[in-house]
Tab-separated table of C-alpha atoms and ligand atoms in Angstrom:
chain	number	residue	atom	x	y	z
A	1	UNK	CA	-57.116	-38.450	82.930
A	2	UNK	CA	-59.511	-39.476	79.851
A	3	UNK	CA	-59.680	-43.384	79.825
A	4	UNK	CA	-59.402	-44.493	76.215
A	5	UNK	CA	-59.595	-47.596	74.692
A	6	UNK	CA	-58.201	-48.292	71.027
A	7	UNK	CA	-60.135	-50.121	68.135
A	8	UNK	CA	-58.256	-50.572	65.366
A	9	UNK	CA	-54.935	-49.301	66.776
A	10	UNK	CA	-52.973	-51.129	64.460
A	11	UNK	CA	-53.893	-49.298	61.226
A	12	UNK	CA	-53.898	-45.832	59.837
A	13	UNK	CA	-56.287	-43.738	62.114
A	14	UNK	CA	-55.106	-46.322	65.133
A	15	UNK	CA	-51.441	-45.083	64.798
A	16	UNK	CA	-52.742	-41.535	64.254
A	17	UNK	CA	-54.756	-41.821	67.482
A	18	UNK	CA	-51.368	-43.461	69.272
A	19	UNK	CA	-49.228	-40.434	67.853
A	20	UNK	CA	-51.900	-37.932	69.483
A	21	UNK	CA	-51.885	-39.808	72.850
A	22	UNK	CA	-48.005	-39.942	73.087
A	23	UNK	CA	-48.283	-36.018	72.747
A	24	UNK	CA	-50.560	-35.852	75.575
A	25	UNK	CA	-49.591	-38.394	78.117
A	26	UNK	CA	-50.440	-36.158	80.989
A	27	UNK	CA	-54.293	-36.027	79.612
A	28	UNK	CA	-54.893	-39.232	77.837
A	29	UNK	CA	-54.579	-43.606	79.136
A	30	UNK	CA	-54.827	-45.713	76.793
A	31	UNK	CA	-56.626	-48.891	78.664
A	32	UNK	CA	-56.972	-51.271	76.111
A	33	UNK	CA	-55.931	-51.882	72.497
A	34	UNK	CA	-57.683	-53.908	69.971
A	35	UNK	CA	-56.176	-55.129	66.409
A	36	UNK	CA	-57.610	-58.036	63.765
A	37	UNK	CA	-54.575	-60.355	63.069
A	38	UNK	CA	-51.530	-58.034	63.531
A	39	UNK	CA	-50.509	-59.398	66.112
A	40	UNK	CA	-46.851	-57.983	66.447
A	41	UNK	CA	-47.219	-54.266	65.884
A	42	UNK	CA	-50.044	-54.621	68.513
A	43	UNK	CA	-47.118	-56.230	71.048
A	44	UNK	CA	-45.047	-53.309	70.387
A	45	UNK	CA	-48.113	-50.555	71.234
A	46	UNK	CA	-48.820	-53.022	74.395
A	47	UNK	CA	-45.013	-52.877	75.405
A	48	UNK	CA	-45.455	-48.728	74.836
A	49	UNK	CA	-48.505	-47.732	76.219
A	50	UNK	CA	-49.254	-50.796	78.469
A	51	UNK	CA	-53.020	-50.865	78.431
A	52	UNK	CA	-54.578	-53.110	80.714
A	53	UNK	CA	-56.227	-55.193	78.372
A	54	UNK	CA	-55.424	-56.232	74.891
A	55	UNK	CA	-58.013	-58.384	72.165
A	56	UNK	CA	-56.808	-59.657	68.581
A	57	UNK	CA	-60.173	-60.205	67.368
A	58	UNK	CA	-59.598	-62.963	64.929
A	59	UNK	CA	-59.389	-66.202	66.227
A	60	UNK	CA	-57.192	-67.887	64.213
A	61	UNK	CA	-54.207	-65.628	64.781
A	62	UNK	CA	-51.273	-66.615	67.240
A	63	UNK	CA	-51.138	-64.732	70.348
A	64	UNK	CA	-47.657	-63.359	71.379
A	65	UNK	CA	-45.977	-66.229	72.922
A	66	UNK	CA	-44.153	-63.994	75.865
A	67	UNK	CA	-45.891	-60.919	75.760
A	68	UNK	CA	-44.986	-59.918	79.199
A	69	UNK	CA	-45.782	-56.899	81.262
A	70	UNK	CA	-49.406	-56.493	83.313
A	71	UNK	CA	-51.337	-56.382	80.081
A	72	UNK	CA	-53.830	-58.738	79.796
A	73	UNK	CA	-54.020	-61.007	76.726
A	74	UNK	CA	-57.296	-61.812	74.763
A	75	UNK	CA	-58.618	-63.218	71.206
A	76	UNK	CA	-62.234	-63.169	69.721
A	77	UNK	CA	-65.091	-60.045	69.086
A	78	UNK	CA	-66.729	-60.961	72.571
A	79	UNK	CA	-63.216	-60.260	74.010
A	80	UNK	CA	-63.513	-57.279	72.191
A	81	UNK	CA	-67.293	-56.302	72.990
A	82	UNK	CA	-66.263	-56.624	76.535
A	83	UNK	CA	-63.529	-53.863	76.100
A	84	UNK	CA	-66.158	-51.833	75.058
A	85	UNK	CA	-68.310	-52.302	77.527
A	86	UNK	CA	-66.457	-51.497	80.096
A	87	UNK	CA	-68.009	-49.167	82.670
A	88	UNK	CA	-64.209	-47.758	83.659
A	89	UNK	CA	-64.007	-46.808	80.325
A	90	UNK	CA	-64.202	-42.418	79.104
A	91	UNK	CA	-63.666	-42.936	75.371
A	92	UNK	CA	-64.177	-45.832	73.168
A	93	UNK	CA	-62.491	-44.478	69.870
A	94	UNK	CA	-63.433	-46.873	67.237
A	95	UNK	CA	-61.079	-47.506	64.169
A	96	UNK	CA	-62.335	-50.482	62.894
A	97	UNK	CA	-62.715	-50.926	59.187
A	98	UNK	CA	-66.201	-52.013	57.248
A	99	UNK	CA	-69.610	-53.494	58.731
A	100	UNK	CA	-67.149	-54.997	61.222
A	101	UNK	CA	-67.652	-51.775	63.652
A	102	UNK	CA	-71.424	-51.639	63.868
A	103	UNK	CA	-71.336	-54.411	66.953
A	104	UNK	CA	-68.778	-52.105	69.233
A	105	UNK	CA	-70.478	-48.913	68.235
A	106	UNK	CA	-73.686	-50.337	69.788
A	107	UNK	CA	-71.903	-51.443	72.638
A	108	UNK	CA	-70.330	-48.076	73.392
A	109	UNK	CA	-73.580	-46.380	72.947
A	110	UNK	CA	-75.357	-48.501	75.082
A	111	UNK	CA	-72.857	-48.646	78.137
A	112	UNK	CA	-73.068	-44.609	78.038
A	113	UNK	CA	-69.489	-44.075	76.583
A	114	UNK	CA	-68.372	-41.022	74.264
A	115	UNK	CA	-67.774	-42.928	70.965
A	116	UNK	CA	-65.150	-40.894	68.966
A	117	UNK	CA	-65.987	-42.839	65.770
A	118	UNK	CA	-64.180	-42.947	62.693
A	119	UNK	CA	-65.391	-46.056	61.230
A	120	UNK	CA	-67.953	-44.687	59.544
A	121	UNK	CA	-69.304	-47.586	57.942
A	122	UNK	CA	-71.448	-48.499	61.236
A	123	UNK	CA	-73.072	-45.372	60.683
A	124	UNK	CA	-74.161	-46.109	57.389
A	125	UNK	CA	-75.140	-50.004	57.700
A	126	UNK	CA	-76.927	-49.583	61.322
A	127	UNK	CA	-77.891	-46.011	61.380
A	128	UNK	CA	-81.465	-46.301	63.119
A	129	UNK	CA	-79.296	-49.123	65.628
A	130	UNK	CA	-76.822	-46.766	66.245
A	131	UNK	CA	-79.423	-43.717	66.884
A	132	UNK	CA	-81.587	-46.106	69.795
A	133	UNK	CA	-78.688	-47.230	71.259
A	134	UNK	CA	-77.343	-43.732	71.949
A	135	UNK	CA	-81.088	-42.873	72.914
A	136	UNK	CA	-81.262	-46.258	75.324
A	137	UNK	CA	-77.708	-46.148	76.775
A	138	UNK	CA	-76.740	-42.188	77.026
A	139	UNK	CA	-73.760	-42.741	74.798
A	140	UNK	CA	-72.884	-39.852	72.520
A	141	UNK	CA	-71.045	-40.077	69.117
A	142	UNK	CA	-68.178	-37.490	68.213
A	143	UNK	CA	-67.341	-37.772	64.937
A	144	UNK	CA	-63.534	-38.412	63.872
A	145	UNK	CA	-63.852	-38.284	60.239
A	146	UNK	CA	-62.363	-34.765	59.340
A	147	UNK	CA	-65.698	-33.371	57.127
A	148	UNK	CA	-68.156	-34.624	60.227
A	149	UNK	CA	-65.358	-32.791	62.770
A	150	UNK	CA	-65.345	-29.820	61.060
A	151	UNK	CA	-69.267	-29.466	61.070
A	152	UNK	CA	-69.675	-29.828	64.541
A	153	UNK	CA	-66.601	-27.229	65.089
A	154	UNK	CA	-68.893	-24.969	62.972
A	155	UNK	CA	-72.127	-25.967	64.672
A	156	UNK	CA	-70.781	-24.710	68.291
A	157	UNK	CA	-73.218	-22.531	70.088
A	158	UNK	CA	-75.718	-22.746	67.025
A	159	UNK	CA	-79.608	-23.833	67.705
A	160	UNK	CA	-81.137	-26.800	66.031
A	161	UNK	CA	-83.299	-25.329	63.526
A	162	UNK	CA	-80.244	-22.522	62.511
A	163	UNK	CA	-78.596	-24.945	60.014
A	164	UNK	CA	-80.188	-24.121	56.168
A	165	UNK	CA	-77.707	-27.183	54.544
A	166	UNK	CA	-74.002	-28.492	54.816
A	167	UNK	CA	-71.449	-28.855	51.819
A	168	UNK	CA	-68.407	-31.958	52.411
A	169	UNK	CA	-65.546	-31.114	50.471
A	170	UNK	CA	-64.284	-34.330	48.722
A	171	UNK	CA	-60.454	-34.611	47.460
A	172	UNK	CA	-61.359	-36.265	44.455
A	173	UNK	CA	-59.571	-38.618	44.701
A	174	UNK	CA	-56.538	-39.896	42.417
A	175	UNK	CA	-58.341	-39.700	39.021
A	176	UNK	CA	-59.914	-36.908	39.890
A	177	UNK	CA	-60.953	-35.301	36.059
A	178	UNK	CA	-60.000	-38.482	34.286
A	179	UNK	CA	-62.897	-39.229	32.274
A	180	UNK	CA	-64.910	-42.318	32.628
A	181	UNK	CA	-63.901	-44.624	29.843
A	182	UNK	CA	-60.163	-44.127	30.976
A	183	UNK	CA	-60.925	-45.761	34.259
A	184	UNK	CA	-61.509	-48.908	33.185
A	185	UNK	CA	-58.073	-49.161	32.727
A	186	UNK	CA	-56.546	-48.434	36.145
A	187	UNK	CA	-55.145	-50.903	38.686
A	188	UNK	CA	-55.154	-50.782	42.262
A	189	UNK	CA	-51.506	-49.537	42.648
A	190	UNK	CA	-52.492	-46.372	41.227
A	191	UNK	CA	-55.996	-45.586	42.855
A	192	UNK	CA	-53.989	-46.283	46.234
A	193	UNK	CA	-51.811	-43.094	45.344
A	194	UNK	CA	-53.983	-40.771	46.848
A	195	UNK	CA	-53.130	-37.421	46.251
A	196	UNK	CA	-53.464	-35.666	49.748
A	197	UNK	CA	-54.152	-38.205	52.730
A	198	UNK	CA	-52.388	-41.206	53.525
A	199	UNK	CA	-55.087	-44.125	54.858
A	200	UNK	CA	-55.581	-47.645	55.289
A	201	UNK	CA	-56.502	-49.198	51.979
A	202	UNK	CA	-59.654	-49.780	51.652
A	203	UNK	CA	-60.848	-46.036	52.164
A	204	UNK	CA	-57.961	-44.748	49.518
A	205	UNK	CA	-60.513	-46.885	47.114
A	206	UNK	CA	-63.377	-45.327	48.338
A	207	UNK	CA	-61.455	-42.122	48.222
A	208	UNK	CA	-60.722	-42.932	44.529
A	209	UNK	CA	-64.538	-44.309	43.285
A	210	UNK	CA	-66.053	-41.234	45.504
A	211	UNK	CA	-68.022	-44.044	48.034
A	212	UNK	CA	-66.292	-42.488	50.804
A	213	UNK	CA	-68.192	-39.001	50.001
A	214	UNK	CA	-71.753	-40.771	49.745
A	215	UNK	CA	-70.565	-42.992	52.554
A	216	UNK	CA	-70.158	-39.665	54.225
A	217	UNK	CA	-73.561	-37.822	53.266
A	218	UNK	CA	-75.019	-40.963	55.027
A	219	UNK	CA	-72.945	-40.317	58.168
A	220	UNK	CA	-73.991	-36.640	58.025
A	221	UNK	CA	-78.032	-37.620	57.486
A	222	UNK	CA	-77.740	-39.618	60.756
A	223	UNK	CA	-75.229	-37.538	63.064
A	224	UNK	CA	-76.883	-34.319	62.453
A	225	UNK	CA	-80.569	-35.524	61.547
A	226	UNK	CA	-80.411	-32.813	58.219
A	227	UNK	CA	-82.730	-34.368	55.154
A	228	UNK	CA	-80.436	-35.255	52.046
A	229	UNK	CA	-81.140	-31.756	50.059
A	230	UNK	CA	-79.511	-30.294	52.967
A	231	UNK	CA	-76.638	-32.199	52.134
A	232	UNK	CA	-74.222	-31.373	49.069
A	233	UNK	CA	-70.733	-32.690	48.306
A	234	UNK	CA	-68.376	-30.639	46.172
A	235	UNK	CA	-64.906	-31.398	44.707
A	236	UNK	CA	-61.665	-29.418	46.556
A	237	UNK	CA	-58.598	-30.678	45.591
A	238	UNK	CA	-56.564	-29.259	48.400
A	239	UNK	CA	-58.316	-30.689	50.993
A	240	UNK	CA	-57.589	-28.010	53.281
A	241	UNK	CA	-61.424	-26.503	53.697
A	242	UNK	CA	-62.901	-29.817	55.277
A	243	UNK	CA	-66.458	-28.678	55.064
A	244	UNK	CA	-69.394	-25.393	55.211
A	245	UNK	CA	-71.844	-25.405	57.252
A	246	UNK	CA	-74.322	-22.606	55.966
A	247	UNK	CA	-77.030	-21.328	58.395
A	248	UNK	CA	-80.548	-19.801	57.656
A	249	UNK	CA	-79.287	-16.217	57.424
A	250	UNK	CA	-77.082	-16.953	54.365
A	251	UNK	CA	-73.877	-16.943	56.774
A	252	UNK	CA	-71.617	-19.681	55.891
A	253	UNK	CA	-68.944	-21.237	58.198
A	254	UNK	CA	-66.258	-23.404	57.250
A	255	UNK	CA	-63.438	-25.145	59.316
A	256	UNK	CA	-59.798	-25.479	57.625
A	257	UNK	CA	-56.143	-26.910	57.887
A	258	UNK	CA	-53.542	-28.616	56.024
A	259	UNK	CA	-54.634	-32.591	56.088
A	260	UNK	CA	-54.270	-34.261	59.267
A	261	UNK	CA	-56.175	-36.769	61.356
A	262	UNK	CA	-54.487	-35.863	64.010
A	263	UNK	CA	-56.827	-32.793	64.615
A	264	UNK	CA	-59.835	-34.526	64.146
A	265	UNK	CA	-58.625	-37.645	66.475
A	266	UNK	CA	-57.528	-35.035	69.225
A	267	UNK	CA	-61.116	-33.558	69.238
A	268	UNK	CA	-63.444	-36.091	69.334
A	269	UNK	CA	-60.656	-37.155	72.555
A	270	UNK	CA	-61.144	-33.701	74.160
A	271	UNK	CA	-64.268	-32.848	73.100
A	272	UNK	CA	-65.431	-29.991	73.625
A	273	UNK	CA	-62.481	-27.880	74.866
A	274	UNK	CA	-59.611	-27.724	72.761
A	275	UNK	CA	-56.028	-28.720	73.613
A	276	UNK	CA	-52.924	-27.091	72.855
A	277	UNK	CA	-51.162	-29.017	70.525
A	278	UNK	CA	-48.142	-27.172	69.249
A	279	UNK	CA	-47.434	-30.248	66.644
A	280	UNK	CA	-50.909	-29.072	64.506
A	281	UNK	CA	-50.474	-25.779	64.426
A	282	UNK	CA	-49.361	-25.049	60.690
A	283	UNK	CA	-51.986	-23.636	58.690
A	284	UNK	CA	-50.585	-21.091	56.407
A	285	UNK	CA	-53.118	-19.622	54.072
A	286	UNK	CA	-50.559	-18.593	51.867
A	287	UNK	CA	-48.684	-22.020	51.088
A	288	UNK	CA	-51.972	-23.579	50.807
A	289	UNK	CA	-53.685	-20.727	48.425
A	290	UNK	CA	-55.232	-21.064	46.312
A	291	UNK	CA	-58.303	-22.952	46.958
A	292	UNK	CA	-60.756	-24.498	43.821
A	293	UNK	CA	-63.742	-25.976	43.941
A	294	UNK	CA	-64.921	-28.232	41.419
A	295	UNK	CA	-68.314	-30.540	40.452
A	296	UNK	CA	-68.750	-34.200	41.000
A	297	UNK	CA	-67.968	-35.631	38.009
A	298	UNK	CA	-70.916	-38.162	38.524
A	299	UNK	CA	-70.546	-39.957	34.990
A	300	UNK	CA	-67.119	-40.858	36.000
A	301	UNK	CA	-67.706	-41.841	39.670
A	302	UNK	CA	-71.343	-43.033	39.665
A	303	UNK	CA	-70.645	-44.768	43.128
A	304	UNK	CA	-71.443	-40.896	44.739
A	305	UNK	CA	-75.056	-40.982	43.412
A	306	UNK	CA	-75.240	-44.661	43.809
A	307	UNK	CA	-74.707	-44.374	47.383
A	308	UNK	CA	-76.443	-41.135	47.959
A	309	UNK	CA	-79.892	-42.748	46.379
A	310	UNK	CA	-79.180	-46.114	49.059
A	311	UNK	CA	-79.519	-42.796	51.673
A	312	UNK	CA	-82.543	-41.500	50.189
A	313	UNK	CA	-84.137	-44.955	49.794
A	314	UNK	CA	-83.390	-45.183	53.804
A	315	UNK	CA	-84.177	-49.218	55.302
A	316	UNK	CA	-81.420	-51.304	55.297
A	317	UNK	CA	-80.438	-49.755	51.309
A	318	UNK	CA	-77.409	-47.913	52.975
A	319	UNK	CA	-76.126	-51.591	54.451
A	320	UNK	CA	-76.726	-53.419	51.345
A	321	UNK	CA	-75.125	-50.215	49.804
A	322	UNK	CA	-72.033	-50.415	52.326
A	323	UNK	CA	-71.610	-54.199	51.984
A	324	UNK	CA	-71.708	-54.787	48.014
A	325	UNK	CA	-69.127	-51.950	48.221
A	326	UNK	CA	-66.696	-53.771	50.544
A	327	UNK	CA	-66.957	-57.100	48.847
A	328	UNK	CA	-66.423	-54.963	45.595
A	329	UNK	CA	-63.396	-52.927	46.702
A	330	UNK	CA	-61.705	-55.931	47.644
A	331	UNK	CA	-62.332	-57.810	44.696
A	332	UNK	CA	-60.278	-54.684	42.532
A	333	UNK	CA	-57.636	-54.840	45.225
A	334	UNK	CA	-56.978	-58.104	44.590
A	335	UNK	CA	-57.403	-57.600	40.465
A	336	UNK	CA	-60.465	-59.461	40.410
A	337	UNK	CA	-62.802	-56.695	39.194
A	338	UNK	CA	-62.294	-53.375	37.019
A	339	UNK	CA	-62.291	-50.337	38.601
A	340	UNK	CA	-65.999	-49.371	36.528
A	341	UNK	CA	-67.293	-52.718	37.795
A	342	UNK	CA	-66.967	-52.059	41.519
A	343	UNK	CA	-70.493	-49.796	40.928
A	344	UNK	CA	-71.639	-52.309	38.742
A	345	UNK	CA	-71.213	-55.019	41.136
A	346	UNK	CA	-72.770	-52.778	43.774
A	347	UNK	CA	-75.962	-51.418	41.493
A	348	UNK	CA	-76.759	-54.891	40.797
A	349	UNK	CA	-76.577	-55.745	44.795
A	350	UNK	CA	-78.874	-52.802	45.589
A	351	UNK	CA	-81.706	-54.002	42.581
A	352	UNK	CA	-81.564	-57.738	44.193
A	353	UNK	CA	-81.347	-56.989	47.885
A	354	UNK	CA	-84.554	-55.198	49.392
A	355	UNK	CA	-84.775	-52.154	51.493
A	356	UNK	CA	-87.101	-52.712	54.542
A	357	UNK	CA	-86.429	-50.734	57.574
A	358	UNK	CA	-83.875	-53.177	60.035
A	359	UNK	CA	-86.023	-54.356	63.204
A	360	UNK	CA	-82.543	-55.174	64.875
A	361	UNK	CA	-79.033	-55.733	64.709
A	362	UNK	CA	-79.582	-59.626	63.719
A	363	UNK	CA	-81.751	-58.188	61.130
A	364	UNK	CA	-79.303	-55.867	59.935
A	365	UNK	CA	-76.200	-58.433	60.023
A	366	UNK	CA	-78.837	-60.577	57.964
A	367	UNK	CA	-78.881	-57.934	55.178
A	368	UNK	CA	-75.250	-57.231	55.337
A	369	UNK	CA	-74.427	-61.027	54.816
A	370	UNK	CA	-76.889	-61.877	51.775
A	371	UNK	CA	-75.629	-58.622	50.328
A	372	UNK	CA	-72.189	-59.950	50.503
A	373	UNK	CA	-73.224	-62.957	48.496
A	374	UNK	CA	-74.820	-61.546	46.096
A	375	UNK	CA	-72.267	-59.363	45.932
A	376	UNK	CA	-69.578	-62.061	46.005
A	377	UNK	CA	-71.317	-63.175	42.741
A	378	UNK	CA	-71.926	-60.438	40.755
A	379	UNK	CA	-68.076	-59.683	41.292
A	380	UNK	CA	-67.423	-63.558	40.063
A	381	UNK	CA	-69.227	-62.498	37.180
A	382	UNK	CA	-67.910	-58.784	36.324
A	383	UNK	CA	-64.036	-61.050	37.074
A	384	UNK	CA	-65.626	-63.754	34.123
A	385	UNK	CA	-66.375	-60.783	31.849
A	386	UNK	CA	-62.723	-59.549	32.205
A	387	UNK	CA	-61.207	-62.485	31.471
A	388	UNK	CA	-62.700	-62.739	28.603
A	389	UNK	CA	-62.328	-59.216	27.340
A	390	UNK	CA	-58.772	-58.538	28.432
B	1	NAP	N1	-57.356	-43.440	57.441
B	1	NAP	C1	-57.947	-42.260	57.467
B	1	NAP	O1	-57.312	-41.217	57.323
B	1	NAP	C2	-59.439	-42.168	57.719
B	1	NAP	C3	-60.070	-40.927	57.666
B	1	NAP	C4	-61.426	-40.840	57.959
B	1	NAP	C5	-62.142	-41.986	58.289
B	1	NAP	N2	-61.516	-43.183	58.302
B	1	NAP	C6	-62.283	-44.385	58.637
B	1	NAP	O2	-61.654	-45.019	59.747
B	1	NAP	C7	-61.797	-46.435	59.657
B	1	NAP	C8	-60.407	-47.070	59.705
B	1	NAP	O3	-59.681	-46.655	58.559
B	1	NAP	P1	-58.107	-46.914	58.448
B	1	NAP	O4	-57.686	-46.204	57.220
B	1	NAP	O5	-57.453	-46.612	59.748
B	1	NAP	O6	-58.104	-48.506	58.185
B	1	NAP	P2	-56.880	-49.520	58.273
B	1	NAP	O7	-55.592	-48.774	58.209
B	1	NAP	O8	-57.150	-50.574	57.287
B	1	NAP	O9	-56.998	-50.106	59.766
B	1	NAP	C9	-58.088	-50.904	60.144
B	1	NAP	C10	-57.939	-51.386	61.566
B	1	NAP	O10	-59.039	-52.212	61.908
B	1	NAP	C11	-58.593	-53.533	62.233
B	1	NAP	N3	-59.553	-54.467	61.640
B	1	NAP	C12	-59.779	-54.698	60.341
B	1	NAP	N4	-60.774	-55.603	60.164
B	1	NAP	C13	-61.188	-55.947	61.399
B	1	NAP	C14	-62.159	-56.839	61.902
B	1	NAP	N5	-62.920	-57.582	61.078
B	1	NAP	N6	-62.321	-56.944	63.229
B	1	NAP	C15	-61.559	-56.214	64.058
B	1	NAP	N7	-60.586	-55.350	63.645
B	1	NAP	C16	-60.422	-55.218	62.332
B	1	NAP	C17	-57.214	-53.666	61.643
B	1	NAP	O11	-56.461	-54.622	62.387
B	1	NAP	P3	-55.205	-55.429	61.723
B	1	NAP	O12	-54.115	-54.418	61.519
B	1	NAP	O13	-54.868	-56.432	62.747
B	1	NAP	O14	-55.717	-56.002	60.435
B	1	NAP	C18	-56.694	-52.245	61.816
B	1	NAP	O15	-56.260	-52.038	63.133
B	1	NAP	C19	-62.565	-46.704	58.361
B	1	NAP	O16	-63.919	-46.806	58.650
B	1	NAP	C20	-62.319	-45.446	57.532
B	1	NAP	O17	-63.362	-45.193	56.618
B	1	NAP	C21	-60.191	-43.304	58.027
């Protein structure tokens, strides 16, 4: 039996990961669950999959009054952080969303645990962190998003120095080909319609600005140690290709089927044999033909090179990067901000905030918080500007 414990069970990839377990209940334990605040569909998974521990990491939330059964009840991120660390533990599979992940990816990494990690945003804000703590503690990350999963399907059995450059296919996104002085029309409602997956909110933004993708080209820089020219993005609508790898010979591999977490979830669990899943087996080439590529429209979604240049500028540019984008996304959610001003708001956090390379994680939660101020303000202001215009 693979131990598993759940970060994040409570929202998109979380229920995904739930689904894949209650497939495989011979092969896979969930030992302990972890939501933020919702605190009721987390008393349901308990009563389900009765895990032996359970955290609510905010704590101002209500526990479940009788939650009953063995399970035992917790509240707080140390609660949390001692889930993780765990030495019982197989697979920490971490769901979290934002800057909020980085603490639990260290601690996986550094008790030795396989990390099957979709919150990518720890990647991007702690990425030298995460790299030492792997190094220090023997942990090993297996990527859950599906462009990072399908690169290391495609890397199997190939030598370091084989891999000439990758390509991440990117949906597009909801206003995909819209030009750029449509978008400053658009409201939340519609850049949450997201064409081909269905996810937690704030990636659908990302999906929609095109963060996620540089988000992603920073994940791919520090899982698989490739410099940024080895690292394109291209548009494909279908998402059915999820990425190329192309080697030094000119050969190009790519991994495909119809969009579903699922795959990617049961992978990083199983990692590396495959399991027999009868439930993802569905690719058709012929209902999903045909297959277009397209450019980044960058003039339209200028978060994509905002984000790749926060790579290239390396320090803690990807965290300041990652944090004026989460303050930003939630200020359009809530109608604050335009949808143009969320890489305004983020372009003018990256100028103020500096780029040194992060000693540690204090240093790095340091960064993350004055870039959330500054943040905070610039989206005060861009909100002004908008009341005044509209
Ligand atoms: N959804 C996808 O298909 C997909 C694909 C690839 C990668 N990812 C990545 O996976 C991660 C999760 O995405 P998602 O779409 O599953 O997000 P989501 O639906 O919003 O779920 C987020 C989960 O994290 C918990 N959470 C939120 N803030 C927290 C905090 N401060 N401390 C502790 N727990 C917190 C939430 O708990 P509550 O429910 O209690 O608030 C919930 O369980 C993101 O990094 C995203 O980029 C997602």
């Amino acid at each position: 039996m693979i131990r598993v414990a759940i970060l994040g069970s409570t929202g998109s990839i979380g229920r995904s990961a739930l689904e894949v377990v209650r497939r495989h209940p011979d092969r896979f334990e969930v030992v302990a669950l972890v939501a933020n605040r919702s605190a009721d569909m987390l008393t349901a998974q308990v009563a389900e999959f009765r895990p032996a521990m359970a955290v609510l990491c905010d704590e101002t939330v209500e526990m479940p009054t009788d939650p009953g059964g063995a399970t035992s009840w917790h509240r707080g991120i140390e609660a949390m952080l001692a889930v993780v660390a765990d030495p019982d533990l197989d697979v920490v599979l971490n769901s979290l969303v934002g800057a909020a992940g980085l603490r639990p990816t260290l601690t996986a990494l550094e008790a030795g645990h396989r990390l099957a990690l979709a919150n990518k945003e720890s990647l991007v804000a702690g990425g030298p962190l995460v790299r030492a703590a792997a190094q220090r503690g023997g942990g090993e990350v297996i990527p859950i998003d599906s462009e990072h999963s399908a690169i290391l399907q495609c890397l199997q059995g190939a030598g370091e120095t084989e891999v000439h450059r990758i390509t991440l296919t990117a949906s597009g996104g909801p206003f995909r080909g819209r030009p750029a002085a449509e978008l400053a029309q658009v409201k939340a409602e519609a850049a949450l319609r997201h064409p081909t997956w269905d996810m937690g909110a704030k990636i659908t933004i990302d999906s929609a600005t095109l963060a996620n993708k540089a988000l992603e080209v920073i994940e791919a820089h520090v899982l698989y140690g490739l410099e940024y020219e080895q690292i394109d993005a291209v548009v494909h609508p279908q998402s059915v290709i999820h990425s190329f790898v192309e080697f030094v010979d000119g050969s190009v591999l790519a991994q495909l089927g119809f969009p579903t977490m699922e795959l990617p979830i049961l992978y990083a669990l199983n990692y590396p044999d495959r399991v027999d899943d009868a439930a993802l087996r569905t690719y058709d080439p012929v209902r999903s033909s045909p297959l277009t590529f397209e450019e980044i429209d960058h003039e339209a979604f200028p978060m994509f090179s905002l984000g790749v240049e926060a790579g290239r500028r390396s320090g803690c540019a990807p965290a300041v990067y990652n944090a004026g984008n989460e303050i930003a996304v939630q200020a359009f959610l809530e109608d604050r901000i335009r949808f143009p001003d969320i890489s305004e708001v983020v372009r003018r956090t990256m100028d103020t905030i500096g780029a040194h390379a992060p000693r540690d994680l204090d240093d790095v939660i340091a960064v993350d918080s004055a870039a959330r101020t500054v943040a905070a303000e610039e989206a005060a202001r861009c909100g002004e500007a908008m009341g005044t215009t509209s």
